[in-house]
PDB file of C-alpha atoms in Angstrom:
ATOM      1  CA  UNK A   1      -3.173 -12.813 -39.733  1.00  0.00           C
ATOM      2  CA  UNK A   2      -0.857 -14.448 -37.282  1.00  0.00           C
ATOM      3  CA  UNK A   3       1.524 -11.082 -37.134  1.00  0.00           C
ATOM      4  CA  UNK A   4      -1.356  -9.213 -36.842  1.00  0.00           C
ATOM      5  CA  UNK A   5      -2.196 -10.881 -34.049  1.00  0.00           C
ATOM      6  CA  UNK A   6       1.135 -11.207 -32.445  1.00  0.00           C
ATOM      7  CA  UNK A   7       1.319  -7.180 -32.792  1.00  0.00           C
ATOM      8  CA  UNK A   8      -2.124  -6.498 -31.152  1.00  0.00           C
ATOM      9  CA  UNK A   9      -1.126  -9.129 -28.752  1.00  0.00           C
ATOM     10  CA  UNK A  10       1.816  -6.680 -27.733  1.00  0.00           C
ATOM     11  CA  UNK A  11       0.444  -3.743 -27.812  1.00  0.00           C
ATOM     12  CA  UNK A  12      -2.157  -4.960 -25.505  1.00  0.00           C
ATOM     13  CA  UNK A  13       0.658  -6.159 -23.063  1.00  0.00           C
ATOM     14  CA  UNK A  14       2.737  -2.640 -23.464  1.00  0.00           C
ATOM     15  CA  UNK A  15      -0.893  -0.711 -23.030  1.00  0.00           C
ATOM     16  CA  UNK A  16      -1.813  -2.645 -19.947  1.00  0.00           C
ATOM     17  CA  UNK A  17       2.346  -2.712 -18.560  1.00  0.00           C
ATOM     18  CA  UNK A  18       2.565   1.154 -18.949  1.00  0.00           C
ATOM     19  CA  UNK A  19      -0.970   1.609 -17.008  1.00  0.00           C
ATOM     20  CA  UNK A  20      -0.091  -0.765 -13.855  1.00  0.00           C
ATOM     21  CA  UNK A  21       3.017   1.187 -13.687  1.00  0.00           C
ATOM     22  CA  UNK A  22       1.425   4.884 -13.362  1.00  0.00           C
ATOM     23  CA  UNK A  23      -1.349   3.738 -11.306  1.00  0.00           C
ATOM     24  CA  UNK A  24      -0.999   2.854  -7.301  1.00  0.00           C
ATOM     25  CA  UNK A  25      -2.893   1.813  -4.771  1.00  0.00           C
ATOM     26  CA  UNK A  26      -4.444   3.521  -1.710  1.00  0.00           C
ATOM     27  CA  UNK A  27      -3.279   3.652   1.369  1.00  0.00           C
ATOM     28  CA  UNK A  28      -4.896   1.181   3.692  1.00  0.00           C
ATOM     29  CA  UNK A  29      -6.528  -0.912   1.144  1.00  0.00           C
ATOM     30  CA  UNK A  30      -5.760  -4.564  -0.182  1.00  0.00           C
ATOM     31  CA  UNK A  31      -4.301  -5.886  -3.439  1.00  0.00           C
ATOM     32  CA  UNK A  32      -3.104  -8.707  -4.947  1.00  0.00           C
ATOM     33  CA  UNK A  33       0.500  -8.572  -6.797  1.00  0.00           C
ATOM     34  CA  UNK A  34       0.967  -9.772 -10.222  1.00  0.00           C
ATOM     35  CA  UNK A  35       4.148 -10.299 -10.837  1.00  0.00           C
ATOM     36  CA  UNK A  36       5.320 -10.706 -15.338  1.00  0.00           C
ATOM     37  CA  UNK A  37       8.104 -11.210 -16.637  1.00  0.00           C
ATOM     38  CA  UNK A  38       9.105  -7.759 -17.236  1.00  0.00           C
ATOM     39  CA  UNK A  39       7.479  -5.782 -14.379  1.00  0.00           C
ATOM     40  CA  UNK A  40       4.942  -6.216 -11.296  1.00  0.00           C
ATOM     41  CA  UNK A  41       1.893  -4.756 -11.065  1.00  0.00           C
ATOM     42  CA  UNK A  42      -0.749  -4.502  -8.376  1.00  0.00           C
ATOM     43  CA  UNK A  43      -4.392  -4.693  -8.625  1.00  0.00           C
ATOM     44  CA  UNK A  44      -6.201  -2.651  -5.967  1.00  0.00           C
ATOM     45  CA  UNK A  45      -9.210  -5.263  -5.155  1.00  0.00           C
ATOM     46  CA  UNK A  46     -11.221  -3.990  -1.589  1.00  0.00           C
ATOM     47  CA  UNK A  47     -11.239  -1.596   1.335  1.00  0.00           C
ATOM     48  CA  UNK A  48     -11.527  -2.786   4.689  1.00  0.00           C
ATOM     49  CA  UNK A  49     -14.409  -1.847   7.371  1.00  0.00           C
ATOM     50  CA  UNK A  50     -12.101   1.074   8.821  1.00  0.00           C
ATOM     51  CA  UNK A  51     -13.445   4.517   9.772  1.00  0.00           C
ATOM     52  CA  UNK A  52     -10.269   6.257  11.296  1.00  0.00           C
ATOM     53  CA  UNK A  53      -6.627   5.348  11.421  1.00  0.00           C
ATOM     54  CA  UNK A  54      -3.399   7.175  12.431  1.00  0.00           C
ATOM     55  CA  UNK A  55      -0.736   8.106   9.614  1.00  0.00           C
ATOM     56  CA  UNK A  56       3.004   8.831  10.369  1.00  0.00           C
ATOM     57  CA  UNK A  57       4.295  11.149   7.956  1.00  0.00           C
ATOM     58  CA  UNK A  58       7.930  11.008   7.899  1.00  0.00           C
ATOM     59  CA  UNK A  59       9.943  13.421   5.341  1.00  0.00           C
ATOM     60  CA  UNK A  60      12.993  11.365   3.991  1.00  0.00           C
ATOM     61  CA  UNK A  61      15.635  12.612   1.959  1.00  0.00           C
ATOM     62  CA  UNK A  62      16.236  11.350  -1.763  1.00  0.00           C
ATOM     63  CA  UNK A  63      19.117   8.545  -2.284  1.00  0.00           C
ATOM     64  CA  UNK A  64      19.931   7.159  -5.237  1.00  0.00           C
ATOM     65  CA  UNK A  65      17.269   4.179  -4.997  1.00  0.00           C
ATOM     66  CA  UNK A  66      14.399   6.480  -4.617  1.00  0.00           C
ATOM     67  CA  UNK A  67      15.494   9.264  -6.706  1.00  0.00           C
ATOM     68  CA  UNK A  68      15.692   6.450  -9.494  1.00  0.00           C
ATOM     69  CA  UNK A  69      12.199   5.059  -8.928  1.00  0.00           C
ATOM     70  CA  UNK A  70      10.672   8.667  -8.448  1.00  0.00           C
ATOM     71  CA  UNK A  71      12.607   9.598 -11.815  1.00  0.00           C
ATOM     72  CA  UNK A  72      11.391   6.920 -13.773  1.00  0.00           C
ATOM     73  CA  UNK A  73       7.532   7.371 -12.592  1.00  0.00           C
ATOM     74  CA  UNK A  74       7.526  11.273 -14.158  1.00  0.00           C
ATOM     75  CA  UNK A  75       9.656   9.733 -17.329  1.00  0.00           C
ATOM     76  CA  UNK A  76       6.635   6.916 -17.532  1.00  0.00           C
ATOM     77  CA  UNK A  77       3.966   9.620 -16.944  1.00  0.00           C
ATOM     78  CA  UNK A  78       5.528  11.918 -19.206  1.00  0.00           C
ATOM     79  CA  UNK A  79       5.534  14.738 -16.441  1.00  0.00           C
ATOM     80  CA  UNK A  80       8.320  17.219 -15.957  1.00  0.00           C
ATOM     81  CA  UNK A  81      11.014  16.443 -13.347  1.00  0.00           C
ATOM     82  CA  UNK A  82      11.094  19.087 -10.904  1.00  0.00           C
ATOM     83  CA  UNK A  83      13.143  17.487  -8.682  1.00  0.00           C
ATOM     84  CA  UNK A  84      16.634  17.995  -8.759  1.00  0.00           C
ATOM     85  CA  UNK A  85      19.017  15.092  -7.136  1.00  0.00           C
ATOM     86  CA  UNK A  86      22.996  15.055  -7.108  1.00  0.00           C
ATOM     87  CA  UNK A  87      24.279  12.684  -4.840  1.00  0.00           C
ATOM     88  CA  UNK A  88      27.861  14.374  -4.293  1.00  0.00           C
ATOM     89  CA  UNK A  89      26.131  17.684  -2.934  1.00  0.00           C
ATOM     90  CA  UNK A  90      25.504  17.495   0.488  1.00  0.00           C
ATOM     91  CA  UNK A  91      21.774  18.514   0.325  1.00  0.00           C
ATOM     92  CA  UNK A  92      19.124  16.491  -1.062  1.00  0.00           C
ATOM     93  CA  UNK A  93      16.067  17.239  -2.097  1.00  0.00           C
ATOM     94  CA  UNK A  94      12.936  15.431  -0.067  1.00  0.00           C
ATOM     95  CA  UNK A  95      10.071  13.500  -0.297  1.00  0.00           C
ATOM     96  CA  UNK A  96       6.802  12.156   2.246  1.00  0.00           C
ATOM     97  CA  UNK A  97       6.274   9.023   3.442  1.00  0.00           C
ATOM     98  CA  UNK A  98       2.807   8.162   4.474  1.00  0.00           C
ATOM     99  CA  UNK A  99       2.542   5.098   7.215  1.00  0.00           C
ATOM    100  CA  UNK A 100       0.642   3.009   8.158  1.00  0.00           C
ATOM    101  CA  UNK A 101       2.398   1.604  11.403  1.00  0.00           C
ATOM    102  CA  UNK A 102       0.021   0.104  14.360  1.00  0.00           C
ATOM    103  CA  UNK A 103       0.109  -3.192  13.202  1.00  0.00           C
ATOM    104  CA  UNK A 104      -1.274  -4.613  15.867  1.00  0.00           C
ATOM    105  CA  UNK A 105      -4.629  -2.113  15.360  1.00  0.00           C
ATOM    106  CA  UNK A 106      -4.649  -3.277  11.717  1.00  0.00           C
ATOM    107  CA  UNK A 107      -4.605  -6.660  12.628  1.00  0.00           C
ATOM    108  CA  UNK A 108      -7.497  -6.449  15.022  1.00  0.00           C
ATOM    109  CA  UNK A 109      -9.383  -4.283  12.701  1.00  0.00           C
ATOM    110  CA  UNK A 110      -8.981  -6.936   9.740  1.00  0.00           C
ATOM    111  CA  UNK A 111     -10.333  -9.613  12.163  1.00  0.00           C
ATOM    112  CA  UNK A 112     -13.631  -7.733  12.792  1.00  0.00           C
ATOM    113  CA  UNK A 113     -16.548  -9.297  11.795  1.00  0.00           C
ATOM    114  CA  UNK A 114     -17.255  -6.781   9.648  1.00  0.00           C
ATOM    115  CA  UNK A 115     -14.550  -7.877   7.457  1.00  0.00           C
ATOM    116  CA  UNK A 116     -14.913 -11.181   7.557  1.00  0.00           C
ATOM    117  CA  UNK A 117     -16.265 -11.134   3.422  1.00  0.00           C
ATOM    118  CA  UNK A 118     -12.483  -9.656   2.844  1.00  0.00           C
ATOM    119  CA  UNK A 119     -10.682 -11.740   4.862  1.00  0.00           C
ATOM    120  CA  UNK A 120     -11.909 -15.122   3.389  1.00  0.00           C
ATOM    121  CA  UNK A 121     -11.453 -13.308  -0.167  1.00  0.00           C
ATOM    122  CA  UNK A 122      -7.686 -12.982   0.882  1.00  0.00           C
ATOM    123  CA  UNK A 123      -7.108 -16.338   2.525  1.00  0.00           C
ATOM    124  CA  UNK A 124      -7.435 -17.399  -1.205  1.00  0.00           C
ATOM    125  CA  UNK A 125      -4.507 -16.775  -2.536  1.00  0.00           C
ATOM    126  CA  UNK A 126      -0.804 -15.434  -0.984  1.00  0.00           C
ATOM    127  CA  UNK A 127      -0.298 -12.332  -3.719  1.00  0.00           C
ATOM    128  CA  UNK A 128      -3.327 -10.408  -1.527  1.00  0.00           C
ATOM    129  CA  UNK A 129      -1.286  -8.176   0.271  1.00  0.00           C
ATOM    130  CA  UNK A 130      -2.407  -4.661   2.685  1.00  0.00           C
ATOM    131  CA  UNK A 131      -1.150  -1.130   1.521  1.00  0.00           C
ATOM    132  CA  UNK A 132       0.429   0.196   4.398  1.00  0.00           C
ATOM    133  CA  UNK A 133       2.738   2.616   3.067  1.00  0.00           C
ATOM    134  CA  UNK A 134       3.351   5.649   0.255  1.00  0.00           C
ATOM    135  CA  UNK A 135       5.971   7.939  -1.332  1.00  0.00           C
ATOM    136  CA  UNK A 136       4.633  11.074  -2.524  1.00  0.00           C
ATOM    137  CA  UNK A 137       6.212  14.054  -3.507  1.00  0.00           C
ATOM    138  CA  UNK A 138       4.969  17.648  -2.630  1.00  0.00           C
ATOM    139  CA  UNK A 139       6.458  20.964  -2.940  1.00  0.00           C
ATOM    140  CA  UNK A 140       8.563  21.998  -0.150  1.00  0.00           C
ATOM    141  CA  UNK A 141       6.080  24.791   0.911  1.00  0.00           C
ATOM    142  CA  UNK A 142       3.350  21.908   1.763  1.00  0.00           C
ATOM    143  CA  UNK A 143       5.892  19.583   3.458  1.00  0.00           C
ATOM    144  CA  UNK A 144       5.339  21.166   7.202  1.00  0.00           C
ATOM    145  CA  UNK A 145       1.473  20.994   6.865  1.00  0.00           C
ATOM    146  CA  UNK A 146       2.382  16.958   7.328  1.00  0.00           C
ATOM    147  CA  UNK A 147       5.369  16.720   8.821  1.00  0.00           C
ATOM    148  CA  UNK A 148       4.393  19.474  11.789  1.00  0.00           C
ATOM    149  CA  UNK A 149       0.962  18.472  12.472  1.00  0.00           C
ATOM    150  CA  UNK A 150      -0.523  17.102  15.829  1.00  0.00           C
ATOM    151  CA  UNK A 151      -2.418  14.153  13.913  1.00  0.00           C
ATOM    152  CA  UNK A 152      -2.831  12.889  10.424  1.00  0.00           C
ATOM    153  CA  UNK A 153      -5.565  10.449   9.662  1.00  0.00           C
ATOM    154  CA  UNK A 154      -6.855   7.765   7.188  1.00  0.00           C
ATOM    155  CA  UNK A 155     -10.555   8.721   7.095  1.00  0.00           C
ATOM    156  CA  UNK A 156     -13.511   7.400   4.489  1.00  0.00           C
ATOM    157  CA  UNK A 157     -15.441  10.833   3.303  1.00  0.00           C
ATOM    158  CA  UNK A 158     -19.484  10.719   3.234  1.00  0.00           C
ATOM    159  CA  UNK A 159     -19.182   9.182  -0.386  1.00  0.00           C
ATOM    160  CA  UNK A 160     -16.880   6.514   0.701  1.00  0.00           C
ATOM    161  CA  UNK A 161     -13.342   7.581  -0.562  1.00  0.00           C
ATOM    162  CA  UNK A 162     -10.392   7.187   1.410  1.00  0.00           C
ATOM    163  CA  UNK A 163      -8.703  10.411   2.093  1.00  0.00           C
ATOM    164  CA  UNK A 164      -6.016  11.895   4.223  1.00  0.00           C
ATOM    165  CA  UNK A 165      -6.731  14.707   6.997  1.00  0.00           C
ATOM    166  CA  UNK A 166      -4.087  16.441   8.237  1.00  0.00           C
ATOM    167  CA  UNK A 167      -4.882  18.403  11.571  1.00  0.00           C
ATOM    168  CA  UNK A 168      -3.065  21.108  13.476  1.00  0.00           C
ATOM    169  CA  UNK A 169      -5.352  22.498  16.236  1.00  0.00           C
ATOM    170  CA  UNK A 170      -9.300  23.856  14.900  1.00  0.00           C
ATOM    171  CA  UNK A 171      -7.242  23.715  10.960  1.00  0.00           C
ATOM    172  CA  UNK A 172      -8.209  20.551   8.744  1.00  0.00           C
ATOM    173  CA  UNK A 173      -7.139  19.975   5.845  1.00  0.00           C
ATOM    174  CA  UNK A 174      -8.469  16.915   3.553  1.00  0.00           C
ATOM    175  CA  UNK A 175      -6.238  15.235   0.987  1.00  0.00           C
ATOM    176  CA  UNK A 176      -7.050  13.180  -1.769  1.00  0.00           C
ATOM    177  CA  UNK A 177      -5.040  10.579  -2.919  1.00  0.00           C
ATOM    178  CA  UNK A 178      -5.442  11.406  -6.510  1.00  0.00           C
ATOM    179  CA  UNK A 179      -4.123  15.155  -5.198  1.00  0.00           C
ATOM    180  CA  UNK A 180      -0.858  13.627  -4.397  1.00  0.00           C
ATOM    181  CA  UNK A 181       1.675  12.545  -6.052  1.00  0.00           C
ATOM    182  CA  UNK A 182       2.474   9.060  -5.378  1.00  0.00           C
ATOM    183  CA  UNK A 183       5.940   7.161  -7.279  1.00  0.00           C
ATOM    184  CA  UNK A 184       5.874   4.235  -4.719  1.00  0.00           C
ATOM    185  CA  UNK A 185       4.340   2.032  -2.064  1.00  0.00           C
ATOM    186  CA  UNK A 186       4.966  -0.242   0.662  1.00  0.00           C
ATOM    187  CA  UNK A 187       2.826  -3.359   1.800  1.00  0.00           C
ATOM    188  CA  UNK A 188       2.579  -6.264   4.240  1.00  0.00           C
ATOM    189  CA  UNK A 189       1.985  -9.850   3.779  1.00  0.00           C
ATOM    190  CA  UNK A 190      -0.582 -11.460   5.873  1.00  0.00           C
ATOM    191  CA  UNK A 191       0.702 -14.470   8.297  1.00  0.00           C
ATOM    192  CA  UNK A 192      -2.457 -16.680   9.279  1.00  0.00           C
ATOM    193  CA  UNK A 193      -3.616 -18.205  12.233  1.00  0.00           C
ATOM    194  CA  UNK A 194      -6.823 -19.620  13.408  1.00  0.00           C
ATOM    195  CA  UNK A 195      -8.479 -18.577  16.805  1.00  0.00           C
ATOM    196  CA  UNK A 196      -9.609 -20.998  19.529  1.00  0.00           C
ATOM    197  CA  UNK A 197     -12.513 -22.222  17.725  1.00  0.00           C
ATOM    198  CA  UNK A 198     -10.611 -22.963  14.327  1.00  0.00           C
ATOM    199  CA  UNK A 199     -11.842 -20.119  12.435  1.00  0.00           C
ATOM    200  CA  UNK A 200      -8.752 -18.419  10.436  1.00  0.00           C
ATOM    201  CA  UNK A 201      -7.704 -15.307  11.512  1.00  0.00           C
ATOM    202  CA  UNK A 202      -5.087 -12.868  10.448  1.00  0.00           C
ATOM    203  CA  UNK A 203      -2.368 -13.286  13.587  1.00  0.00           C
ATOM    204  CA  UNK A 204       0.555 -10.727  12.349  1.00  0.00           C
ATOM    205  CA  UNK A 205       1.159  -8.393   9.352  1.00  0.00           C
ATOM    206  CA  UNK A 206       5.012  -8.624   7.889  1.00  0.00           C
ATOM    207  CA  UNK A 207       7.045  -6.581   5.635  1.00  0.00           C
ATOM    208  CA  UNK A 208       8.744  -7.933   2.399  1.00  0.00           C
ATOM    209  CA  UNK A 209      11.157 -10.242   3.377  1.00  0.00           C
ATOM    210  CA  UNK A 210      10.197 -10.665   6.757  1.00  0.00           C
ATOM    211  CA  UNK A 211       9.470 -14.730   7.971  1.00  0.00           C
ATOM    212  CA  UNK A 212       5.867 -14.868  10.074  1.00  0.00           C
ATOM    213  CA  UNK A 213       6.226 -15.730  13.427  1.00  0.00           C
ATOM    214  CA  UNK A 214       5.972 -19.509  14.472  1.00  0.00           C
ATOM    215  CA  UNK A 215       2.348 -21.412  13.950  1.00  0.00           C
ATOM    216  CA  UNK A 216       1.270 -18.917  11.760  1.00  0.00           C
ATOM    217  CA  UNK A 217       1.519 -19.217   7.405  1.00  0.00           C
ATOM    218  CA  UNK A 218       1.668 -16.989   4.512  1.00  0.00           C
ATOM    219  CA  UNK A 219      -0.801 -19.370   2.570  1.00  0.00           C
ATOM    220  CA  UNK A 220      -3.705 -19.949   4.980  1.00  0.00           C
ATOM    221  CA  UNK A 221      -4.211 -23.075   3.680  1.00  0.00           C
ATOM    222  CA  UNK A 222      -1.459 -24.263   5.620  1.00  0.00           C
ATOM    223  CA  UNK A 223      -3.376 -23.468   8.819  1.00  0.00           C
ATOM    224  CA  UNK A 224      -4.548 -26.860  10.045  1.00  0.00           C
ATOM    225  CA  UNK A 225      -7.762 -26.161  11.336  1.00  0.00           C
ATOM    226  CA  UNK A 226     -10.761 -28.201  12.319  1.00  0.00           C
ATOM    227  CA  UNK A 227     -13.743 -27.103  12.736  1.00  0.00           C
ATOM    228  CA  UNK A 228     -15.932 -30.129  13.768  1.00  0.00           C
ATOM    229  CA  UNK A 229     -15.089 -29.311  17.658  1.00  0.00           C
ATOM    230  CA  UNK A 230     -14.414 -26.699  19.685  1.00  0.00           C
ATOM    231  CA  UNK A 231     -11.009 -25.490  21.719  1.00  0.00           C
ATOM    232  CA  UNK A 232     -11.836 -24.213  24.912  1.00  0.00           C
TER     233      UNK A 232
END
């Protein structure tokens, strides 16, 4: 019995490891990271109160870092590599990277009152982090409708779902994510503040690695605020 149980115990794990590792977020939404011992994982947990925001979509060529991550993805989803990537010939093949990059709209956006709900869900706990970023792959004939466009957008449709639009002129052309395909993404921490009245706020948005800026926390519960008066 206690085999048995070790074995469904990890198949479970491998089951739930190989399905956090094929699935990725949306762009623009919030997770928290789980990080295991063998692999992370992110749980895609709420959308903020957004309507429109502007996407850079910047074609990068493959190196050796992305080619590997890309590569493993198809290997995991048992999809056929189409790509091919040599890193002594001097062309290499490209991918899309969808951006999220006006942090400072973000940040005044996530401070709404309208998202007040999922900003005291994320002040919880330090793993919540914002999607800001993707790596998709498309075929080479698609690439310009991104990377030559006048505007490409984060927009909800009537039903709610995030999608892409991708405008050149009177031409739109909607995107979902689930159209795409994604092998990577890219998010920010949250550093913490509180405004003038001590409630918390979200003061700056920092890639991995990156320190927040002075009186402001990765853990809001650092934030020393006190709420029985008011700064004026």
């Amino acid at each position: 019995m206690l085999g048995f149980l070790i074995l469904f115990s990890c198949s479970t794990y491998k089951a739930q490891k190989q399905e956090a590792l094929l699935s990725f977020p949306e762009l623009g939404t919030v997770i928290k990271t789980k990080g295991y011992l063998w692999y992370n994982a992110a749980e895609q947990v709420g959308v903020p109160d957004w309507s429109v925001l502007k996407v850079e979509a910047q074609q990068l060529p493959f190196n050796k870092v992305s080619y590997t991550t890309y590569a493993k993805y198809v290997q995991r989803a048992g999809k056929i590599n189409s790509i091919y990537y040599n890193d002594s010939l001097p062309y290499k093949p490209k991918y899309l990277r969808l951006q999220l990059l006006d942090k400072l709209e973000l940040t005044h956006l996530l401070n709404n009152e309208t998202n007040d709900g999922l900003r005291s869900y994320a002040s919880k706990d330090d793993a919540y982090k914002l999607v800001t970023g993707l790596d998709v792959t498309l075929p080479e004939t698609e690439m310009p409708t991104f990377t030559q466009a006048e505007a490409v957008q984060l927009q909800k449709d009537k039903l709610g779902n995030m999608v892409l639009v991708v405008i050149n002129g009177e031409f739109e052309k909607q995107y979902f994510f689930s159209e795409l395909q994604v092998f990577g993404y890219h998010y920010n921490s949250f550093c913490w503040g509180e405004d003038r009245y001590h409630n918390l706020i979200i003061e700056n948005l920092i890639s991995e690695g990156e320190k927040c800026p002075k009186s402001t926390y990765l853990k809001a519960s650092k934030v020393n605020g006190d709420k029985a008066y008011l700064k004026f």
